Amino acid sequence: ESYLNSINLKSCIPYKDFNYFQKRFLQHPIFIYQYYGIFSNKCISALIVCRVVTYCDSKCIRIVDYYGKHDM
């Protein structure tokens, strides 16, 4: 939550607030998501939401959402 609050949320398009991430990812009844941050000067500037997908004996990491500036 603190990472999400440190991103300038209203400057990103589309605008997604903490409630969106909480309802969509943190409270998901089935999937478990992983969160990765892109940092600049010890401040988070973007967030990547991923989940591990397993098929037979293989695994891959799937990026399901990116939130931040696209010109990085």
Coordinates of C-alpha atoms in Angstrom, one line a residue:
E1 CA 0.0 0.0 0.0
S2 CA 2.8 2.5 0.8
Y3 CA 4.4 1.9 -2.6
L4 CA 1.1 2.7 -4.3
N5 CA 0.7 5.8 -2.3
S6 CA 4.1 7.1 -3.3
I7 CA 3.3 7.0 -7.0
N8 CA 1.7 10.1 -8.4
L9 CA -1.4 8.1 -9.3
K10 CA -3.4 10.9 -11.0
S11 CA -0.6 11.6 -13.5
C12 CA -0.9 8.2 -15.0
I13 CA -3.4 7.3 -17.8
P14 CA -5.6 5.4 -17.2
Y15 CA -6.0 6.5 -13.6
K16 CA -6.1 3.6 -11.2
D17 CA -6.2 4.2 -7.4
F18 CA -5.3 1.9 -4.5
N19 CA -8.9 0.7 -4.4
Y20 CA -8.6 -0.7 -7.9
F21 CA -5.4 -2.6 -7.1
Q22 CA -6.8 -3.8 -3.8
K23 CA -10.0 -5.2 -5.3
R24 CA -8.5 -6.5 -8.5
F25 CA -5.3 -8.1 -7.2
L26 CA -4.9 -8.1 -3.4
Q27 CA -8.3 -9.5 -2.7
H28 CA -8.5 -11.9 -5.7
P29 CA -10.1 -15.2 -4.6
I30 CA -8.1 -17.5 -6.8
F31 CA -4.9 -16.0 -8.2
I32 CA -1.8 -14.9 -6.2
Y33 CA -0.1 -11.9 -7.6
Q34 CA 3.5 -10.6 -7.3
Y35 CA 4.4 -7.0 -7.3
Y36 CA 7.6 -5.4 -8.7
G37 CA 8.5 -1.8 -8.5
I38 CA 10.7 0.4 -10.7
F39 CA 12.5 2.9 -8.5
S40 CA 14.2 6.2 -9.2
N41 CA 16.1 8.0 -6.5
K42 CA 14.6 5.6 -3.8
C43 CA 11.1 6.5 -4.9
I44 CA 8.9 4.1 -6.8
S45 CA 8.0 5.4 -10.2
A46 CA 6.1 2.4 -11.7
L47 CA 4.5 -0.8 -10.5
I48 CA 4.3 -4.2 -12.4
V49 CA 1.8 -6.8 -11.3
C50 CA 2.6 -10.4 -12.3
R51 CA 1.4 -13.9 -11.6
V52 CA 3.0 -17.3 -12.2
V53 CA 1.3 -19.5 -14.7
T54 CA 1.9 -23.2 -14.6
Y55 CA 1.1 -25.6 -17.5
C56 CA 2.2 -29.3 -17.3
D57 CA 5.9 -29.1 -16.1
S58 CA 6.5 -25.5 -17.3
K59 CA 6.1 -22.2 -15.6
C60 CA 6.2 -18.6 -16.8
I61 CA 5.6 -15.2 -15.3
R62 CA 2.8 -13.3 -16.8
I63 CA 2.6 -9.5 -16.6
V64 CA -1.0 -8.7 -15.9
D65 CA -0.8 -4.9 -15.2
Y66 CA 1.7 -2.1 -15.5
Y67 CA 1.1 1.2 -13.8
G68 CA 3.4 4.2 -14.3
K69 CA 4.8 6.4 -17.0
H70 CA 5.3 4.8 -20.4
D71 CA 8.3 7.0 -21.4
M72 CA 10.7 5.4 -19.0

